[in-house]
């Protein structure tokens, strides 16, 4: 298929590369001309303006927007909408607030355009591992774009088949899911990231307790000098708490056991806050997820080992650098 990709940053560039690896033709655009030229050197069709991008695509067009959530994405989608034609599709793969998706879907539909929101998880490892995709949009449009989603998804791999899934959507076992209408994809991704906050916080606090067991403030016969990097490694192998996050934690600790390369200021990218707002709307208790969010707020003034480990995990999976000042929004987990 032919597809446009707008935004060639940490994830957008690798999304284009994975699509090209699968034989799709990508027309790429970014405000950074060097990023466009770099992808062109790898086989993409360069577009140094949105007009060039639209002109290079055949109808019905599909354009994947991979930009930071907020005004940047809003402006890019509005600009694209003014240049596209009836039956063209705009795909937002960023971490957009799902209520904005619902509004955009209705607005674009009134213009004869289609809107698809794709919660995208995979971080900087996505080109190699594939991206877990949570998709919202009209059924017919999502099915039209299936070759794109299938190429980006990780595939079934060697993960054992889940018992009693006979008759269910086979795409889910390939790593991508049509969640429902516009907004539903980013809603599921929002909750995914809220859960991620909780999982990361649990690992961080647990390892902090192990590390501090050697404290001289404890009775001597209860002190243990335990290698946290080795604990992470042994837990990866057969433990019920094993996960990809634990794999990344083990990698971070193996290279820097004291995590001296991290200050411990842990940014939140928005989805954790939105998850708690959704829980309040639904009157659903979310004690762990709320505590994990508030722990990130606290990390901006107090930086224990647990917060440095959170920063290390975020850098491992998403290439996120620590915020230098007050809370900033970062995206893509």
Short mmCIF file of C-alpha atoms in Angstrom, two decimals:
data_model
loop_
_atom_site.label_atom_id
_atom_site.label_comp_id
_atom_site.label_asym_id
_atom_site.label_seq_id
_atom_site.Cartn_x
_atom_site.Cartn_y
_atom_site.Cartn_z
CA UNK A 1 0.00 0.00 0.00
CA UNK A 2 0.93 3.66 -0.32
CA UNK A 3 0.80 5.62 2.92
CA UNK A 4 1.91 9.01 4.11
CA UNK A 5 3.79 9.38 7.39
CA UNK A 6 3.91 12.79 9.07
CA UNK A 7 6.36 13.07 11.96
CA UNK A 8 9.65 11.17 11.77
CA UNK A 9 10.80 11.24 15.38
CA UNK A 10 11.65 8.35 17.72
CA UNK A 11 8.67 6.29 16.61
CA UNK A 12 7.43 7.84 13.36
CA UNK A 13 10.67 7.20 11.53
CA UNK A 14 10.80 3.58 12.60
CA UNK A 15 7.13 3.07 11.73
CA UNK A 16 7.96 4.18 8.19
CA UNK A 17 10.99 1.88 8.13
CA UNK A 18 9.00 -1.14 9.32
CA UNK A 19 6.35 -0.48 6.69
CA UNK A 20 9.00 -0.19 3.98
CA UNK A 21 10.62 -3.40 5.22
CA UNK A 22 7.25 -5.06 4.57
CA UNK A 23 7.09 -3.70 1.01
CA UNK A 24 4.83 -0.69 1.52
CA UNK A 25 5.59 2.65 -0.11
CA UNK A 26 5.90 5.50 2.37
CA UNK A 27 5.67 9.18 1.52
CA UNK A 28 7.30 10.94 4.46
CA UNK A 29 7.16 14.47 5.84
CA UNK A 30 8.64 16.26 8.84
CA UNK A 31 9.45 19.85 9.70
CA UNK A 32 13.06 18.66 9.90
CA UNK A 33 14.21 18.36 6.29
CA UNK A 34 17.18 16.22 7.36
CA UNK A 35 14.83 13.59 8.77
CA UNK A 36 12.92 13.52 5.47
CA UNK A 37 16.11 13.20 3.45
CA UNK A 38 17.39 10.42 5.70
CA UNK A 39 14.26 8.32 5.09
CA UNK A 40 14.42 9.13 1.38
CA UNK A 41 17.91 7.66 1.39
CA UNK A 42 16.40 4.44 2.73
CA UNK A 43 13.74 4.22 0.01
CA UNK A 44 10.92 6.48 1.14
CA UNK A 45 9.36 9.12 -1.11
CA UNK A 46 10.29 12.53 0.33
CA UNK A 47 7.74 15.30 0.80
CA UNK A 48 8.98 18.64 2.10
CA UNK A 49 5.45 20.00 2.49
CA UNK A 50 1.99 18.60 3.16
CA UNK A 51 1.00 19.60 -0.38
CA UNK A 52 3.83 17.45 -1.76
CA UNK A 53 2.78 14.57 0.48
CA UNK A 54 -0.86 14.67 -0.63
CA UNK A 55 0.12 14.98 -4.29
CA UNK A 56 2.39 11.92 -4.05
CA UNK A 57 -0.33 9.65 -2.67
CA UNK A 58 -2.97 7.90 -4.76
CA UNK A 59 -6.64 8.05 -3.77
CA UNK A 60 -8.10 6.99 -1.44
CA UNK A 61 -5.20 8.36 0.56
CA UNK A 62 -4.10 7.32 4.05
CA UNK A 63 -1.84 9.53 6.17
CA UNK A 64 -0.36 8.36 9.49
CA UNK A 65 0.31 11.28 11.86
CA UNK A 66 2.92 10.53 14.54
CA UNK A 67 3.39 13.75 16.50
CA UNK A 68 3.35 14.81 20.18
CA UNK A 69 -0.15 14.96 21.63
CA UNK A 70 -1.82 18.34 21.78
CA UNK A 71 -1.76 21.43 19.59
CA UNK A 72 0.96 20.12 17.25
CA UNK A 73 -1.16 17.12 16.31
CA UNK A 74 -4.36 19.20 16.22
CA UNK A 75 -2.82 21.70 13.80
CA UNK A 76 -1.33 19.01 11.56
CA UNK A 77 -4.63 17.15 11.27
CA UNK A 78 -6.51 20.38 10.52
CA UNK A 79 -3.98 21.28 7.83
CA UNK A 80 -4.20 17.81 6.27
CA UNK A 81 -8.00 17.84 6.34
CA UNK A 82 -7.98 20.98 4.21
CA UNK A 83 -5.87 19.27 1.54
CA UNK A 84 -7.35 15.77 1.38
CA UNK A 85 -10.37 14.57 -0.61
CA UNK A 86 -13.50 12.57 0.20
CA UNK A 87 -12.85 9.00 1.42
CA UNK A 88 -9.24 9.77 2.43
CA UNK A 89 -8.14 8.66 5.91
CA UNK A 90 -6.20 10.42 8.65
CA UNK A 91 -4.61 8.09 11.21
CA UNK A 92 -3.40 9.46 14.53
CA UNK A 93 -0.86 7.08 16.07
CA UNK A 94 0.20 9.35 18.94
CA UNK A 95 -1.01 9.44 22.55
CA UNK A 96 -4.05 11.64 21.96
CA UNK A 97 -6.80 12.08 24.56
CA UNK A 98 -9.66 9.84 23.45
CA UNK A 99 -12.29 12.58 23.82
CA UNK A 100 -10.38 14.62 21.25
CA UNK A 101 -10.56 11.61 18.91
CA UNK A 102 -14.34 11.44 19.26
CA UNK A 103 -14.60 15.11 18.32
CA UNK A 104 -12.16 14.83 15.43
CA UNK A 105 -13.88 11.76 14.06
CA UNK A 106 -17.19 13.62 13.91
CA UNK A 107 -15.61 16.76 12.42
CA UNK A 108 -13.76 14.87 9.69
CA UNK A 109 -16.80 12.73 8.90
CA UNK A 110 -18.76 15.91 8.16
CA UNK A 111 -16.06 16.72 5.58
CA UNK A 112 -16.31 13.31 3.95
CA UNK A 113 -13.03 12.13 5.50
CA UNK A 114 -12.32 9.16 7.77
CA UNK A 115 -10.47 9.22 11.08
CA UNK A 116 -8.69 6.31 12.74
CA UNK A 117 -7.00 6.52 16.14
CA UNK A 118 -4.26 4.00 16.86
CA UNK A 119 -2.82 3.53 20.32
CA UNK A 120 0.73 2.42 19.55
CA UNK A 121 2.97 0.62 22.03
CA UNK A 122 6.48 -0.54 21.30
CA UNK A 123 8.68 2.47 21.87
CA UNK A 124 12.11 2.63 20.30
CA UNK A 125 12.10 -1.17 19.90
CA UNK A 126 9.11 -1.19 17.57
CA UNK A 127 10.95 -1.57 14.28
CA UNK A 128 12.57 -4.78 15.52
CA UNK A 129 9.82 -6.20 17.76
CA UNK A 130 6.74 -4.74 16.11
CA UNK A 131 4.09 -2.47 17.61
CA UNK A 132 1.10 -3.50 19.68
CA UNK A 133 -1.78 -1.57 18.09
CA UNK A 134 -5.13 -0.58 19.63
CA UNK A 135 -7.33 0.78 16.84
CA UNK A 136 -10.48 2.89 16.80
CA UNK A 137 -12.48 3.76 13.71
CA UNK A 138 -15.09 2.63 11.20
CA UNK A 139 -14.98 -1.10 10.53
CA UNK A 140 -14.74 -0.80 6.75
CA UNK A 141 -11.91 1.71 6.94
CA UNK A 142 -9.96 -0.32 9.50
CA UNK A 143 -10.31 -3.38 7.26
CA UNK A 144 -9.10 -1.35 4.26
CA UNK A 145 -5.97 -0.46 6.22
CA UNK A 146 -5.40 -3.98 7.52
CA UNK A 147 -2.19 -4.55 5.47
CA UNK A 148 -0.65 -1.54 7.22
CA UNK A 149 -1.61 -2.71 10.70
CA UNK A 150 -0.54 -6.29 10.01
CA UNK A 151 2.90 -5.11 8.86
CA UNK A 152 3.42 -2.96 11.96
CA UNK A 153 2.18 -5.53 14.47
CA UNK A 154 4.62 -8.05 15.97
CA UNK A 155 2.75 -11.15 14.76
CA UNK A 156 2.01 -14.23 16.84
CA UNK A 157 5.68 -15.15 17.22
CA UNK A 158 6.45 -17.99 19.61
CA UNK A 159 3.95 -16.95 22.28
CA UNK A 160 1.81 -19.99 23.17
CA UNK A 161 -1.79 -19.93 21.96
CA UNK A 162 -4.23 -18.90 24.70
CA UNK A 163 -6.70 -21.72 25.43
CA UNK A 164 -10.40 -21.27 24.58
CA UNK A 165 -9.88 -18.39 22.12
CA UNK A 166 -11.45 -20.30 19.26
CA UNK A 167 -13.81 -18.14 17.20
CA UNK A 168 -12.38 -14.82 18.42
CA UNK A 169 -10.77 -12.15 16.25
CA UNK A 170 -7.49 -13.70 14.99
CA UNK A 171 -5.88 -10.26 14.58
CA UNK A 172 -5.63 -9.92 18.34
CA UNK A 173 -3.19 -12.85 18.54
CA UNK A 174 -1.09 -11.06 15.90
CA UNK A 175 -0.74 -8.01 18.17
CA UNK A 176 -3.40 -5.60 16.83
CA UNK A 177 -7.02 -5.05 17.77
CA UNK A 178 -9.97 -3.10 16.39
CA UNK A 179 -11.38 -1.79 19.67
CA UNK A 180 -14.46 0.02 18.33
CA UNK A 181 -15.39 3.46 16.94
CA UNK A 182 -13.20 6.57 16.91
CA UNK A 183 -11.68 7.20 20.32
CA UNK A 184 -11.78 3.60 21.53
CA UNK A 185 -8.24 2.80 20.39
CA UNK A 186 -6.68 5.64 22.33
CA UNK A 187 -8.96 4.90 25.28
CA UNK A 188 -7.53 1.37 25.53
CA UNK A 189 -3.98 2.72 25.09
CA UNK A 190 -4.66 5.27 27.82
CA UNK A 191 -5.55 2.51 30.27
CA UNK A 192 -2.55 0.51 29.04
CA UNK A 193 -0.27 3.38 30.03
CA UNK A 194 -2.02 3.83 33.36
CA UNK A 195 -1.35 0.16 34.12
CA UNK A 196 2.23 0.64 32.95
CA UNK A 197 2.64 3.35 35.61
CA UNK A 198 1.52 0.87 38.28
CA UNK A 199 3.74 -1.98 37.07
CA UNK A 200 6.79 0.25 36.86
CA UNK A 201 6.14 1.69 40.31
CA UNK A 202 5.83 -1.80 41.82
CA UNK A 203 9.15 -2.90 40.34
CA UNK A 204 10.83 0.35 41.38
CA UNK A 205 9.65 0.18 44.98
CA UNK A 206 10.48 -3.52 45.31
CA UNK A 207 14.03 -3.07 44.06
CA UNK A 208 14.45 -0.03 46.31
CA UNK A 209 13.55 -2.19 49.35
CA UNK A 210 16.09 -4.84 48.31
CA UNK A 211 18.81 -2.26 47.72
CA UNK A 212 18.29 -0.65 51.11
CA UNK A 213 18.41 -3.94 53.03
CA UNK A 214 22.13 -3.29 53.47
CA UNK A 215 21.54 -0.05 55.36
CA UNK A 216 23.64 0.42 58.50
CA UNK A 217 20.52 1.68 60.25
CA UNK A 218 19.26 -1.93 60.38
CA UNK A 219 20.42 -4.49 62.97
CA UNK A 220 23.55 -6.19 61.69
CA UNK A 221 22.03 -9.67 61.63
CA UNK A 222 19.21 -8.41 59.36
CA UNK A 223 21.37 -6.65 56.81
CA UNK A 224 21.86 -8.25 53.42
CA UNK A 225 24.15 -6.94 50.70
CA UNK A 226 22.07 -8.14 47.74
CA UNK A 227 23.02 -7.48 44.12
CA UNK A 228 19.89 -5.89 42.61
CA UNK A 229 21.13 -6.47 39.05
CA UNK A 230 21.37 -10.20 39.75
CA UNK A 231 17.91 -10.21 41.35
CA UNK A 232 16.46 -8.67 38.18
CA UNK A 233 18.25 -11.28 36.09
CA UNK A 234 17.12 -14.28 38.14
CA UNK A 235 13.51 -13.02 38.21
CA UNK A 236 13.52 -12.91 34.41
CA UNK A 237 13.90 -16.68 34.36
CA UNK A 238 10.80 -18.58 35.43
CA UNK A 239 9.43 -16.06 37.93
CA UNK A 240 5.74 -15.13 37.92
CA UNK A 241 6.75 -11.45 37.87
CA UNK A 242 8.77 -11.80 34.65
CA UNK A 243 7.88 -9.35 31.86
CA UNK A 244 9.43 -7.21 29.15
CA UNK A 245 9.58 -4.36 31.66
CA UNK A 246 11.63 -6.61 33.93
CA UNK A 247 13.89 -7.48 30.99
CA UNK A 248 14.51 -3.77 30.44
CA UNK A 249 15.06 -3.26 34.17
CA UNK A 250 17.68 -6.01 34.19
CA UNK A 251 19.44 -4.39 31.22
CA UNK A 252 19.47 -0.99 32.93
CA UNK A 253 20.82 -2.37 36.21
CA UNK A 254 23.45 -4.55 34.52
CA UNK A 255 24.94 -1.49 32.85
CA UNK A 256 24.61 0.90 35.81
CA UNK A 257 23.75 -0.90 39.11
CA UNK A 258 23.62 2.34 41.09
CA UNK A 259 21.70 4.15 38.33
CA UNK A 260 24.08 7.06 38.74
CA UNK A 261 23.29 8.13 35.18
CA UNK A 262 19.74 9.07 36.19
CA UNK A 263 18.56 11.89 38.41
CA UNK A 264 15.13 10.39 39.06
CA UNK A 265 12.75 13.07 37.79
CA UNK A 266 9.96 10.94 36.30
CA UNK A 267 7.71 12.70 33.79
CA UNK A 268 4.13 11.62 33.18
CA UNK A 269 2.96 11.75 29.59
CA UNK A 270 -0.70 12.52 30.28
CA UNK A 271 -2.26 9.08 29.96
CA UNK A 272 -1.89 8.36 33.69
CA UNK A 273 -3.85 11.49 34.57
CA UNK A 274 -6.50 10.69 31.96
CA UNK A 275 -6.80 7.14 33.30
CA UNK A 276 -7.56 8.43 36.78
CA UNK A 277 -10.07 10.91 35.34
CA UNK A 278 -11.82 8.01 33.56
CA UNK A 279 -11.87 6.00 36.79
CA UNK A 280 -13.50 8.94 38.57
CA UNK A 281 -16.11 9.29 35.79
CA UNK A 282 -16.92 5.59 36.09
CA UNK A 283 -16.67 5.46 39.91
CA UNK A 284 -14.13 2.63 39.57
CA UNK A 285 -11.55 2.35 42.39
CA UNK A 286 -8.00 2.72 41.03
CA UNK A 287 -5.89 2.92 44.17
CA UNK A 288 -2.66 1.52 42.71
CA UNK A 289 -2.77 3.51 39.48
CA UNK A 290 -3.53 6.76 41.34
CA UNK A 291 -0.68 6.14 43.78
CA UNK A 292 1.72 5.48 40.90
CA UNK A 293 0.73 8.76 39.26
CA UNK A 294 1.23 10.74 42.47
CA UNK A 295 4.59 9.04 42.98
CA UNK A 296 5.71 10.55 39.68
CA UNK A 297 4.70 13.98 40.93
CA UNK A 298 6.72 13.45 44.11
CA UNK A 299 9.77 12.35 42.11
CA UNK A 300 10.26 15.92 40.91
CA UNK A 301 11.36 17.05 44.37
CA UNK A 302 12.68 13.83 45.94
CA UNK A 303 14.82 11.34 43.97
CA UNK A 304 15.27 7.97 45.70
CA UNK A 305 16.67 4.89 43.95
CA UNK A 306 13.13 3.83 42.99
CA UNK A 307 12.65 7.00 40.95
CA UNK A 308 16.00 6.60 39.23
CA UNK A 309 14.91 3.08 38.27
CA UNK A 310 11.64 4.45 36.86
CA UNK A 311 13.66 6.89 34.75
CA UNK A 312 15.93 4.06 33.62
CA UNK A 313 12.94 1.94 32.55
CA UNK A 314 11.40 4.81 30.60
CA UNK A 315 14.68 5.40 28.81
CA UNK A 316 15.03 1.70 28.03
CA UNK A 317 11.67 1.25 26.33
CA UNK A 318 10.95 4.68 24.93
CA UNK A 319 14.17 6.65 24.81
CA UNK A 320 12.56 9.17 27.18
CA UNK A 321 15.04 11.61 28.68
CA UNK A 322 14.46 13.03 32.12
CA UNK A 323 12.61 16.32 32.35
CA UNK A 324 14.90 19.15 33.36
CA UNK A 325 12.20 21.21 35.06
CA UNK A 326 8.51 21.14 35.96
CA UNK A 327 6.27 18.46 34.49
CA UNK A 328 6.44 18.13 30.73
CA UNK A 329 4.46 15.91 28.41
CA UNK A 330 6.39 13.21 26.64
CA UNK A 331 4.86 10.52 24.48
CA UNK A 332 5.12 6.98 23.20
CA UNK A 333 5.19 4.01 25.40
#
